[in-house]
mmCIF file of C-alpha atoms in Angstrom:
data_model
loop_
_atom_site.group_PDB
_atom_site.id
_atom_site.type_symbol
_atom_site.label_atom_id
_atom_site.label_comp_id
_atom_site.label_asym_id
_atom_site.label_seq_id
_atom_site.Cartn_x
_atom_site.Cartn_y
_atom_site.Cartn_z
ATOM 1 C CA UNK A 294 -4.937 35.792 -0.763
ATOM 2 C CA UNK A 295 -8.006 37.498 -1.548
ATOM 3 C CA UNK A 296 -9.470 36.558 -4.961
ATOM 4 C CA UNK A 297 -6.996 34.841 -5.517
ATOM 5 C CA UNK A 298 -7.388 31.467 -2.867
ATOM 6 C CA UNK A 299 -4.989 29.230 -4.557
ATOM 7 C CA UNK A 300 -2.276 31.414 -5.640
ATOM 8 C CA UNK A 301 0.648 30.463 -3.255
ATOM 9 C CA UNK A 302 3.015 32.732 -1.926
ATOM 10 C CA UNK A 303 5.964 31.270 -0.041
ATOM 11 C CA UNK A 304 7.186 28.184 -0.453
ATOM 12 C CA UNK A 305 5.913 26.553 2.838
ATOM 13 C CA UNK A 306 2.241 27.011 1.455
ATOM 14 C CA UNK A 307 3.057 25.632 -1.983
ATOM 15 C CA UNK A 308 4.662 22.414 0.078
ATOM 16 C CA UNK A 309 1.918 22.300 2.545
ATOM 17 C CA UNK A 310 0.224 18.539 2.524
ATOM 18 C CA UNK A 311 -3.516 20.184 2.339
ATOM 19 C CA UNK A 312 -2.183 23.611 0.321
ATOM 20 C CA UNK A 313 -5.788 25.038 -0.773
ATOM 21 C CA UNK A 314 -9.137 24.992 1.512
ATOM 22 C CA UNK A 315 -10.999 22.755 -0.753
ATOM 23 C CA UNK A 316 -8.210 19.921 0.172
ATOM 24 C CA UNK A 317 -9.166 20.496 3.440
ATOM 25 C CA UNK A 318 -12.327 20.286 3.779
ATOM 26 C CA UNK A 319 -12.577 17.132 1.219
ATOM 27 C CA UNK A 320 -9.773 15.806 3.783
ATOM 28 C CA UNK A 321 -12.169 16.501 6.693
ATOM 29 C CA UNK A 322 -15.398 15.300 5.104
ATOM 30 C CA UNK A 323 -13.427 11.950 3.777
ATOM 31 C CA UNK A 324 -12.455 11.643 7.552
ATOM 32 C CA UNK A 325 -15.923 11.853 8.621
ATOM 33 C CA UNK A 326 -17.211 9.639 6.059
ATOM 34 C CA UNK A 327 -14.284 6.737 7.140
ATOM 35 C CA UNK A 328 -15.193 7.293 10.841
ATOM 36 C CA UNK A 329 -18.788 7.101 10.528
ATOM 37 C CA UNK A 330 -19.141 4.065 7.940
ATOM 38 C CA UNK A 331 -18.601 1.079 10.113
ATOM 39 C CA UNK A 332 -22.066 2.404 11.834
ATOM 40 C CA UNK A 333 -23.779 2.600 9.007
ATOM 41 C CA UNK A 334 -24.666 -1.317 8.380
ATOM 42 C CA UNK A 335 -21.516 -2.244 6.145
ATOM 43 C CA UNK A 336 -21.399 -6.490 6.395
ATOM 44 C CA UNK A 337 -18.588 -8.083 8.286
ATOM 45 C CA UNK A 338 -16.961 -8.760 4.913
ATOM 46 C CA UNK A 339 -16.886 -5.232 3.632
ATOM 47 C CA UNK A 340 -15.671 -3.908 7.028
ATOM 48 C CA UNK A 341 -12.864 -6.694 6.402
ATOM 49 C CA UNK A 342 -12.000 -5.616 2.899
ATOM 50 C CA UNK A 343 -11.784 -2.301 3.811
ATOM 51 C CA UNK A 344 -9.348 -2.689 6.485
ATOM 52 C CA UNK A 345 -7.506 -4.918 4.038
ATOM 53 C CA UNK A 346 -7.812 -1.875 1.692
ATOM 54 C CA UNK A 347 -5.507 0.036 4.403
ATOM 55 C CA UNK A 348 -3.070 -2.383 5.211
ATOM 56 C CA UNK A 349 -2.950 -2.802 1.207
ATOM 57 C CA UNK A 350 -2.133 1.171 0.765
ATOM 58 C CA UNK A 351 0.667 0.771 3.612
ATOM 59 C CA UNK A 352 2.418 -1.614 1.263
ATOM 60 C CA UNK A 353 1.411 -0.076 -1.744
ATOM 61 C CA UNK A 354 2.713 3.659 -0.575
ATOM 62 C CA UNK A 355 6.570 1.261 0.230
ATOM 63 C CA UNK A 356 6.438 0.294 -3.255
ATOM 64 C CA UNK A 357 5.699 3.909 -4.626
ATOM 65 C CA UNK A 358 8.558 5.943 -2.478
ATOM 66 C CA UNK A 359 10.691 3.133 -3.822
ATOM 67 C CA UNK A 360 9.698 2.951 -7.610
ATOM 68 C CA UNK A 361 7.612 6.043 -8.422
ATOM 69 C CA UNK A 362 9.658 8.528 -6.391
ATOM 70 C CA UNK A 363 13.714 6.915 -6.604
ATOM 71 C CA UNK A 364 12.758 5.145 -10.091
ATOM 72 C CA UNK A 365 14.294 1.975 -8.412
ATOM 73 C CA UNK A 366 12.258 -0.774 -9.915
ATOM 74 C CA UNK A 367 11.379 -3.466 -7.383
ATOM 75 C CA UNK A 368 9.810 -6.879 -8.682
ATOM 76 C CA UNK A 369 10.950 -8.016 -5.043
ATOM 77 C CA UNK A 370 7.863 -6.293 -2.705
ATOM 78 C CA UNK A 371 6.863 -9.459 -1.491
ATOM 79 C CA UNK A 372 9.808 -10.939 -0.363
ATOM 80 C CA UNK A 373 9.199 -7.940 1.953
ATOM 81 C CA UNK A 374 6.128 -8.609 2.956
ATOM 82 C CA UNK A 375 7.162 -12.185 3.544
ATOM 83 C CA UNK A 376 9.256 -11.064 6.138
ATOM 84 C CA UNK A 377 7.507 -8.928 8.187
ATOM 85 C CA UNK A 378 4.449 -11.291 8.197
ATOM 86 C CA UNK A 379 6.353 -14.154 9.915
ATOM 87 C CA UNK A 380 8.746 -11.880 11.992
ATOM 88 C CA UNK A 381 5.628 -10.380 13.574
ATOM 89 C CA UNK A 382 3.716 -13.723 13.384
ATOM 90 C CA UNK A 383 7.068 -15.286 15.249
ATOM 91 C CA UNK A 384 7.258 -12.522 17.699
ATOM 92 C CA UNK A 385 4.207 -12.748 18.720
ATOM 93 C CA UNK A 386 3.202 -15.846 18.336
ATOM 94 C CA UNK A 387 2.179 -18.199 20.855
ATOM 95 C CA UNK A 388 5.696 -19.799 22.921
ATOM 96 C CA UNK A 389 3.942 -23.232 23.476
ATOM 97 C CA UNK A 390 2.988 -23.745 20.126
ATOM 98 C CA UNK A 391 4.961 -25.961 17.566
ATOM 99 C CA UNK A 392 6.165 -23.498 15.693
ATOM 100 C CA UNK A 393 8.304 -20.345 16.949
ATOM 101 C CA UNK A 394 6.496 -17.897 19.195
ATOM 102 C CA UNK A 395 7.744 -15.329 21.678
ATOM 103 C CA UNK A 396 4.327 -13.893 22.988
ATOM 104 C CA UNK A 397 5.484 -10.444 23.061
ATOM 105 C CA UNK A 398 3.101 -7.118 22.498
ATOM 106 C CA UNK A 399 2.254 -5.287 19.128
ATOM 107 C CA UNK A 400 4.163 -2.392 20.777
ATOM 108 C CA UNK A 401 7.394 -4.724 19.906
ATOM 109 C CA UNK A 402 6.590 -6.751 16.710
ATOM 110 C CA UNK A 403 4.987 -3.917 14.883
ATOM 111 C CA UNK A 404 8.315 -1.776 14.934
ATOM 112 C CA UNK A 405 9.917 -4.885 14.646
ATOM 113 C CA UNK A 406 8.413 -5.896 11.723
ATOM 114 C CA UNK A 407 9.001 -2.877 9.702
ATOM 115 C CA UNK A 408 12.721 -2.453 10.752
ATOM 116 C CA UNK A 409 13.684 -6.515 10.124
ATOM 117 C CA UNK A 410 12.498 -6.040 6.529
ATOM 118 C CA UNK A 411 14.209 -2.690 6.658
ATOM 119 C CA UNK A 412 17.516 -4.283 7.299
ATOM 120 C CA UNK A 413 16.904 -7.097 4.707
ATOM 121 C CA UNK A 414 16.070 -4.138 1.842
ATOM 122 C CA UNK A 415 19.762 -2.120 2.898
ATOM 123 C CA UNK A 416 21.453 -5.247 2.283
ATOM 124 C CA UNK A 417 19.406 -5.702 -1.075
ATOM 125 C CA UNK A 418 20.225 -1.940 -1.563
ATOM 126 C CA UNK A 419 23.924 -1.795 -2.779
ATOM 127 C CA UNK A 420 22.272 -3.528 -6.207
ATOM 128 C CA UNK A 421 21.038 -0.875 -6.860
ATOM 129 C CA UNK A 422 24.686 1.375 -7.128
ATOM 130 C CA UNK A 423 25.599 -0.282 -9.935
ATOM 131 C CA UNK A 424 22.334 -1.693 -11.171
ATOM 132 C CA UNK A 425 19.566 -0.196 -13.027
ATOM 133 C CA UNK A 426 15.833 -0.746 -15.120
ATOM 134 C CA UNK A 427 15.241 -4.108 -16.380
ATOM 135 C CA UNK A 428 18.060 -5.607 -15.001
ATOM 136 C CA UNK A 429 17.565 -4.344 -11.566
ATOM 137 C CA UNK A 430 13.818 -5.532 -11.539
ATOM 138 C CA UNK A 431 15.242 -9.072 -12.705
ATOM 139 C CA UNK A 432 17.483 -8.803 -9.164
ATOM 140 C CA UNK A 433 14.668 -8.333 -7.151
ATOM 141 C CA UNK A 434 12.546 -11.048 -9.039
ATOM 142 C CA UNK A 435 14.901 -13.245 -7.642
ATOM 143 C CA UNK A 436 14.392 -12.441 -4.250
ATOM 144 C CA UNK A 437 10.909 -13.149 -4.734
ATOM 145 C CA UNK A 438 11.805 -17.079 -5.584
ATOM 146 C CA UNK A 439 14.941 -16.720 -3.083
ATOM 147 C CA UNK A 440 12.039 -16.019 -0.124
ATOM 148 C CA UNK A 441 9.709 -18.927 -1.515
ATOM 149 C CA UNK A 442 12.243 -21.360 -1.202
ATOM 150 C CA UNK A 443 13.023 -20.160 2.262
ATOM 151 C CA UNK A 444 9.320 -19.860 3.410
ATOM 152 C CA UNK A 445 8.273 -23.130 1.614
ATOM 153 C CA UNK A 446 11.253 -25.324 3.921
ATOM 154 C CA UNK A 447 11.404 -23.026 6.998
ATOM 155 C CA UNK A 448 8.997 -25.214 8.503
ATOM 156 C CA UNK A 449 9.613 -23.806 12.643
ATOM 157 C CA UNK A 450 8.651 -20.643 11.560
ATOM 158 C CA UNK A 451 6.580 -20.745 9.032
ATOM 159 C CA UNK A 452 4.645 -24.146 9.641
ATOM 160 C CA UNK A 453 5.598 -25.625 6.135
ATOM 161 C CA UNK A 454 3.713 -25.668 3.060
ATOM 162 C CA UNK A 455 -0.302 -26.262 2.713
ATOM 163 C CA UNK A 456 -0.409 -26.017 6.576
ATOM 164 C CA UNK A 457 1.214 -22.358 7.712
ATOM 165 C CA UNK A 458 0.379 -20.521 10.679
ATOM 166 C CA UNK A 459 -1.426 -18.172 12.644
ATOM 167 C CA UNK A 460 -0.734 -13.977 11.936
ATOM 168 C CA UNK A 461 0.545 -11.762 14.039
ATOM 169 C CA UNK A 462 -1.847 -11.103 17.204
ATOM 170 C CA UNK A 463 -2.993 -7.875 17.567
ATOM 171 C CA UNK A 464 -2.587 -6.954 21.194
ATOM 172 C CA UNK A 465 -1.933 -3.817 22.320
ATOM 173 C CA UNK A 466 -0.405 -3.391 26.076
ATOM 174 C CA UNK A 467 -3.436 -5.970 27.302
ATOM 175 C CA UNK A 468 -6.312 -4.895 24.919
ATOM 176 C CA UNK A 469 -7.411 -7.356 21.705
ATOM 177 C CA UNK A 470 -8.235 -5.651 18.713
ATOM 178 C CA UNK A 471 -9.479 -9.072 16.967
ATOM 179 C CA UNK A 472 -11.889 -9.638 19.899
ATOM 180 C CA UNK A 473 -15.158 -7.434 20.466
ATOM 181 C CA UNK A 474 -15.003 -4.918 22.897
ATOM 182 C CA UNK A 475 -16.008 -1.644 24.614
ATOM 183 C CA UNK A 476 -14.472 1.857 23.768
ATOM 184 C CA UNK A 477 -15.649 4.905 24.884
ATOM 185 C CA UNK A 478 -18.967 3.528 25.790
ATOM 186 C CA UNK A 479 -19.336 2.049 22.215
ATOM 187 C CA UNK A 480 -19.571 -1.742 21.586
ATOM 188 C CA UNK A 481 -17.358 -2.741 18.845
ATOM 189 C CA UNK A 482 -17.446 -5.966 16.711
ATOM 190 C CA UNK A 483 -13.652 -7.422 15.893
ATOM 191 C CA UNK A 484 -14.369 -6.457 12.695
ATOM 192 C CA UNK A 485 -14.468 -2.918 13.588
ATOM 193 C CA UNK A 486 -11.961 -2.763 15.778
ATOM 194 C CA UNK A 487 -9.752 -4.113 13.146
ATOM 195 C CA UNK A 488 -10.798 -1.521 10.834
ATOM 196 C CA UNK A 489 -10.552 1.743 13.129
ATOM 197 C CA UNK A 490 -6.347 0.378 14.283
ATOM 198 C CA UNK A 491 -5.785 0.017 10.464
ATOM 199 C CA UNK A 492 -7.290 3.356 9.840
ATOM 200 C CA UNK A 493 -5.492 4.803 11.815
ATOM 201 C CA UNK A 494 -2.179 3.267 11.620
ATOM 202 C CA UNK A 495 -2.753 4.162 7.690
ATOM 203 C CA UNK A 496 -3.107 8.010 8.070
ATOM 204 C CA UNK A 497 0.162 7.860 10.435
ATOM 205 C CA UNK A 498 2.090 5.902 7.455
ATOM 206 C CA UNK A 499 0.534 7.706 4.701
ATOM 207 C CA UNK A 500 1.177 11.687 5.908
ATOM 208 C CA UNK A 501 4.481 10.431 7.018
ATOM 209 C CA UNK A 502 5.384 9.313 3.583
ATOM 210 C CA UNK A 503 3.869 12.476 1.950
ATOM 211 C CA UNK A 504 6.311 14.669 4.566
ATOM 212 C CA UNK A 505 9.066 12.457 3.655
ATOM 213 C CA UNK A 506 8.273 13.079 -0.391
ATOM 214 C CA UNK A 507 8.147 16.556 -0.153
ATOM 215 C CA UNK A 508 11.467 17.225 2.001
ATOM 216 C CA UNK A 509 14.832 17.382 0.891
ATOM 217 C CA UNK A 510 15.307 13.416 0.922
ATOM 218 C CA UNK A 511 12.032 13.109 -1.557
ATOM 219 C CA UNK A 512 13.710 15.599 -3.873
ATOM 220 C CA UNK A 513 16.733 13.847 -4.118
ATOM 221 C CA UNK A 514 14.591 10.782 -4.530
ATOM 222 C CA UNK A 515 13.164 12.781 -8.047
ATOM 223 C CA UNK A 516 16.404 13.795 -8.977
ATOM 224 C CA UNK A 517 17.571 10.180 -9.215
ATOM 225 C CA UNK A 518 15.062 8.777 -10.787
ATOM 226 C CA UNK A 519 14.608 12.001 -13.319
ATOM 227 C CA UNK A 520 18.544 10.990 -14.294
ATOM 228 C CA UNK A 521 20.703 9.856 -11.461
ATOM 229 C CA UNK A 522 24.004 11.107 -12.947
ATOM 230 C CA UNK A 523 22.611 14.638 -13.167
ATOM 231 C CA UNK A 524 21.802 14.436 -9.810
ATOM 232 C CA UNK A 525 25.488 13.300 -8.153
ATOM 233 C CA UNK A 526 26.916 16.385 -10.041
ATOM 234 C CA UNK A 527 24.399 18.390 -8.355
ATOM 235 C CA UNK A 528 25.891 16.705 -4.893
ATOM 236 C CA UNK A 529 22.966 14.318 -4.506
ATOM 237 C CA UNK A 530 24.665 11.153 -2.378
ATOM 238 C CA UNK A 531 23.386 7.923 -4.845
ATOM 239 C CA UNK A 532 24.544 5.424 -2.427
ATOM 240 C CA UNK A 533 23.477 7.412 0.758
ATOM 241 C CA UNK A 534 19.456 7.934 -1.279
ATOM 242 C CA UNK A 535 19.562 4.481 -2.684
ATOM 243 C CA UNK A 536 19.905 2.568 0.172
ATOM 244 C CA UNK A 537 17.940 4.812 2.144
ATOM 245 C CA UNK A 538 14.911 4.771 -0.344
ATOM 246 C CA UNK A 539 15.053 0.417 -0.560
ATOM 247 C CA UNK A 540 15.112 0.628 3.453
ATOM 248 C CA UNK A 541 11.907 3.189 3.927
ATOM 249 C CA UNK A 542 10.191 1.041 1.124
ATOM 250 C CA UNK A 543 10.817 -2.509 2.947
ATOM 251 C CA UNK A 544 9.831 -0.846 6.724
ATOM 252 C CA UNK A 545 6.386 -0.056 4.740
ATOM 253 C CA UNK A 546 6.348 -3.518 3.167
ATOM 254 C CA UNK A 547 7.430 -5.037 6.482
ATOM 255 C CA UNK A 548 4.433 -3.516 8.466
ATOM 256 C CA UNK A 549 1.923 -4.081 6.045
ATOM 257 C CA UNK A 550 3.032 -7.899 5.865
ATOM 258 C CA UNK A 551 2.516 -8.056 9.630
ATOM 259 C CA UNK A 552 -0.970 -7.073 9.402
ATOM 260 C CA UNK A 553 -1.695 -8.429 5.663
ATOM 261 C CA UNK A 554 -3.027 -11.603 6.715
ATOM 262 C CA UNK A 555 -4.139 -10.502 10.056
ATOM 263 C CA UNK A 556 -7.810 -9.800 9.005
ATOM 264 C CA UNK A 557 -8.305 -13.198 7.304
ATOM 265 C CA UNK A 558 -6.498 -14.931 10.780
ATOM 266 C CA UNK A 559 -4.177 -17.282 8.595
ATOM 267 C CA UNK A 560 -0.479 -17.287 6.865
ATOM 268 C CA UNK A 561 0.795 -19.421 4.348
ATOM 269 C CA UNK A 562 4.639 -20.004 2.972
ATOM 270 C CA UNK A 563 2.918 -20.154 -0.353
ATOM 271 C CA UNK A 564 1.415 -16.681 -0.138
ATOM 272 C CA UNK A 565 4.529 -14.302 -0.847
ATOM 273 C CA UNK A 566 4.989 -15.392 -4.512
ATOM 274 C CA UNK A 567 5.190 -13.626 -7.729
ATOM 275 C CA UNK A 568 1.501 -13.218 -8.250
ATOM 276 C CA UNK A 569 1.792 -10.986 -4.933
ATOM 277 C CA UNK A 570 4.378 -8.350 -6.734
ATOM 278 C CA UNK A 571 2.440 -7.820 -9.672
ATOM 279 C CA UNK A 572 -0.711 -6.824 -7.443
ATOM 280 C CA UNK A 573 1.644 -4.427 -5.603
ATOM 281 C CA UNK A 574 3.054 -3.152 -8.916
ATOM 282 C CA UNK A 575 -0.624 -3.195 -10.553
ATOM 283 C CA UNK A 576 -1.844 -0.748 -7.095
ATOM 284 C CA UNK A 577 1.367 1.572 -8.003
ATOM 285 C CA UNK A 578 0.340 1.494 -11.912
ATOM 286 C CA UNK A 579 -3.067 1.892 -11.826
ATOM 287 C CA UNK A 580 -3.347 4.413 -9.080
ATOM 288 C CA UNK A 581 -0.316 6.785 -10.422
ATOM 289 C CA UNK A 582 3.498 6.365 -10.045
ATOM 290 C CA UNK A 583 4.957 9.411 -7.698
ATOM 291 C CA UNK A 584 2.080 10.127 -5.980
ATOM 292 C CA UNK A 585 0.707 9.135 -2.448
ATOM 293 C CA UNK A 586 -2.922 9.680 -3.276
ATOM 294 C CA UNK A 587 -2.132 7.356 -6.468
ATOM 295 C CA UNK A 588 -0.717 4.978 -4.017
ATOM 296 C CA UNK A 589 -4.236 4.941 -2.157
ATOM 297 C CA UNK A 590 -6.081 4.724 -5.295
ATOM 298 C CA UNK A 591 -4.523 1.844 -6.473
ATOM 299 C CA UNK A 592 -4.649 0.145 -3.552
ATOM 300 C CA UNK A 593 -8.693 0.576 -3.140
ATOM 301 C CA UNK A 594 -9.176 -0.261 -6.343
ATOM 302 C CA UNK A 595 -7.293 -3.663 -6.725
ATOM 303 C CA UNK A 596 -8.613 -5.116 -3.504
ATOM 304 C CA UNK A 597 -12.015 -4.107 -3.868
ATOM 305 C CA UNK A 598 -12.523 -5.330 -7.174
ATOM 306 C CA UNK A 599 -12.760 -8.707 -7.102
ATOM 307 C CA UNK A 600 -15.685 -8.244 -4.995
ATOM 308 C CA UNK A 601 -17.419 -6.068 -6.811
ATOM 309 C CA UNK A 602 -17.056 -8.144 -9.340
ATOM 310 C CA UNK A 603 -18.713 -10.984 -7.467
ATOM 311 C CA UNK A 604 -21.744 -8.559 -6.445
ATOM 312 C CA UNK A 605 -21.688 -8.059 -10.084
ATOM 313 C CA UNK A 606 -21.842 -11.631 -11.374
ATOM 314 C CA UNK A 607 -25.672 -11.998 -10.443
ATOM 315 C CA UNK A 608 -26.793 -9.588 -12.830
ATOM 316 C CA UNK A 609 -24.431 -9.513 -15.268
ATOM 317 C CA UNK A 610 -25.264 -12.374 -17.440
ATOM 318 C CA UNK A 611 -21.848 -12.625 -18.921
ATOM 319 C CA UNK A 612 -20.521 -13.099 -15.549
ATOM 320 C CA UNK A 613 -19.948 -16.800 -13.652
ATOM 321 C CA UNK A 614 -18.863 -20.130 -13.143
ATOM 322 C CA UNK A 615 -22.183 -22.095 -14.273
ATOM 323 C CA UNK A 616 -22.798 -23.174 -17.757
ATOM 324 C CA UNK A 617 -24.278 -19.517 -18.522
ATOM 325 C CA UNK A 618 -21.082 -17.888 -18.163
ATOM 326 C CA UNK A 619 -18.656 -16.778 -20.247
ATOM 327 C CA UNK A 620 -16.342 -15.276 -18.146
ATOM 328 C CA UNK A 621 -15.713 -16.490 -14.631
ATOM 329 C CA UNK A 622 -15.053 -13.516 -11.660
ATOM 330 C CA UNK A 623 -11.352 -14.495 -11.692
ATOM 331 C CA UNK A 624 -10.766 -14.560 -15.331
ATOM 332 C CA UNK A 625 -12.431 -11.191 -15.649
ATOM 333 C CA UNK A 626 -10.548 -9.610 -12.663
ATOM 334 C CA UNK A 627 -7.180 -10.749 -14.835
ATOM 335 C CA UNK A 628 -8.056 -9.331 -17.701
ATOM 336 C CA UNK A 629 -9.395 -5.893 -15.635
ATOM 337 C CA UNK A 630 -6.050 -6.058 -13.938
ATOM 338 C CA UNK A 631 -3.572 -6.761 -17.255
ATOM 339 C CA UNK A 632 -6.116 -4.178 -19.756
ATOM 340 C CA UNK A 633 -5.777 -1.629 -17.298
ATOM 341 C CA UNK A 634 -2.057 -1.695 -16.599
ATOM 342 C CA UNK A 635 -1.473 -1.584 -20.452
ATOM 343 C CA UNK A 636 -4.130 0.982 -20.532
ATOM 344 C CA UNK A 637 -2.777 3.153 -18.023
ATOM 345 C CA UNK A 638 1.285 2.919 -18.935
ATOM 346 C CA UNK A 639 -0.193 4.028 -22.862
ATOM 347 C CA UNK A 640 -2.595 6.644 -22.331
ATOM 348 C CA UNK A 641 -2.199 7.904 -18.605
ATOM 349 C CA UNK A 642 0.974 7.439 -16.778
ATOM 350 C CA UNK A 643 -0.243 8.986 -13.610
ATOM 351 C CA UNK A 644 -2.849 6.196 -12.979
ATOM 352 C CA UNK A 645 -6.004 7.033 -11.499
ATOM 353 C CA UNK A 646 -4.835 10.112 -10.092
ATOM 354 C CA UNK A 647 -4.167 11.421 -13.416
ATOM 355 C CA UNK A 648 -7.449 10.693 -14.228
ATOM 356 C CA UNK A 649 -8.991 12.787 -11.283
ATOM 357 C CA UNK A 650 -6.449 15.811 -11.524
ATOM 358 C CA UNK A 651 -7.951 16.319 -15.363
ATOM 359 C CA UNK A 652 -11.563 15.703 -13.809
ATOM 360 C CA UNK A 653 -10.676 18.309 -11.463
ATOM 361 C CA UNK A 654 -9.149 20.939 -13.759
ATOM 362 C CA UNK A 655 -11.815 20.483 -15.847
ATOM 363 C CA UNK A 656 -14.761 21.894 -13.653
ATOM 364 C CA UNK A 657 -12.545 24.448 -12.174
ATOM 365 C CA UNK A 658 -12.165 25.962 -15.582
ATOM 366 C CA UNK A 659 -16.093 25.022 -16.438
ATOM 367 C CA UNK A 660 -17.816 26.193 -18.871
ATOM 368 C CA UNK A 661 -14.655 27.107 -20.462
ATOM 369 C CA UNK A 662 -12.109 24.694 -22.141
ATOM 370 C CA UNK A 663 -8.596 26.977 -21.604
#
């Protein structure tokens, strides 16, 4: 409307993913940006932590439909993860190795992946029907020590403890993605490759997710979590949103455990542990509850932190392991990570993309405070 660009008036432009023109060309120039940044010089290891960064917003968008959106509290995500890692790694593992390996294509284990730990999250689901808050996240704690256990003595298909086993391989109908190659003309290292097919595979998951939050199912989703017995008067199915919400959440986990531990080529029964929740929950907290962009946020910034925080150590004098430091990288990545959870369930509950909606409304109403 003339005048008047972001004044909405049906409903299908109010629901629209990129509503307003400026969310459309920021989408557009982002795009760019990601498409054009592996040319620009980035190291192997930044192109790695990137990708990383994508698989990492996969899992961390699971964990928000589940928790922001249905107000289901999961302390369980890794279990999840667990098992689409080493459903993947098994499918498509190699058959002569020693541990179990069916050779088949990412066309297979990918899906695969996503729908095993589907299955495991509906049968985690019913829980949740009678379940709720603290003890609910106590529930899924336990499936975190439940999948330990089974990882740590599984030793056929997960190669046992201190030795694990290769990730999932990521062929697709003949062509490698973890081995240089030609496309469209255009050499491309593995580490690129990797990062375009996570890229991509991210956008897919991540507009799905935002259709699936702003149809019917993602309202019913809000209405649960807003106050679930409000919602079955209004004729909102708990069971039928419930279990649907835990199985969505664990396909996302699923896939992003496939190709978690792809980029760094190794897999180990000890990974899916506790520690590996509270990142997930951290990316969901610190980048916004009920909100896919939050969900991105987070994601970036817990996985690129701790590297930054390396780069950092050589000028910050405060910084490093030697007898000059007084903090080590790790210890102040922990206290980043804890300072800004508290910080952010105090002050902003929307995360980081609180924090960029009041930047935003800000200098659209510039110079003028109301």
């Amino acid at each position: 409307m003339r005048g008047r660009p972001n004044l909405h008036s049906s409903y299908r432009s109010d629901g629209a993913i990129l509503s307003t023109s400026t969310q459309k060309v920021a989408f557009a120039v982002g795009l760019g940006a990601v498409i054009v940044l592996p040319f620009l010089g980035l190291s192997r290891t930044w192109l790695i932590l990137l990708a990383t960064t994508f698989v990492a917003a996969i899992g961390a968008i699971g964990l928000n439909l589940v928790t922001g959106y249905a107000g289901q509290i999961s302390l369980g995500h890794a279990f999840f993860l667990g098992i689409g890692a080493y459903v993947g790694a098994a499918l498509s593992g190699d058959p002569s190795a020693s541990v179990i390996g069916l050779g088949l294509d990412m066309l297979i284990w990918l899906p695969a992946a996503g729908l095993v730990a589907a299955a495991a999250g509906v049968l985690v689901a019913p829980v949740a029907l009678r379940l709720k808050g603290l003890y609910l996240a106590l529930v899924t704690l336990g499936l975190v020590f439940l999948g330990e256990h089974i990882f740590r003595n599984w030793d056929s298909l997960t190669g046992g403890t201190g030795i694990g086993r290769k990730p999932a391989v990521l062929q697709l109908l003949g062509w490698r993605f973890d081995k240089p190659g030609q496309i469209g003309g255009i050499l491309l290292s593995r580490e690129q490759q990797i990062y375009f097919f996570t890229f991509i595979l991210f956008v897919v998951m991540a507009f799905a997710a935002k259709n699936l939050a702003r149809s019917r199912v993602g309202r019913a989703f809000s209405a649960i979590r807003d106050r679930d017995i409000a919602a079955e008067v209004m004729g909102v199915d708990l069971t039928k949103y419930k279990v649907l919400a835990f199985a969505v959440s664990s396909f996302y986990a699923g896939v992003a455990g496939s190709l978690y531990f792809t980029v760094t080529g190794f897999v180990e029964p000890a990974s899916f542990n506790l520690l590996l929740s509270i990142l997930f929950i951290a990316m969901v907290v610190i980048g916004g509850a009920s909100s896919i962009a939050g969900s991105i946020m987070g994601a970036a910034f817990v996985t690129l932190l701790p590297q930054i925080i390396n780069s950092a150590s050589g000028w910050l004098p405060f910084i490093g392991d030697g007898a000059g430091g007084v903090l080590s990288p790790a210890q102040l990545e922990r206290i980043l990570f804890g300072g800004l959870i508290v910080f952010f369930l105090i002050f902003e509950p929307l995360g980081l993309f609180g924090v960029w909606i009041r930047v935003r409304n800000y200098w659209k109403a510039w110079p003028f405070s109301y």
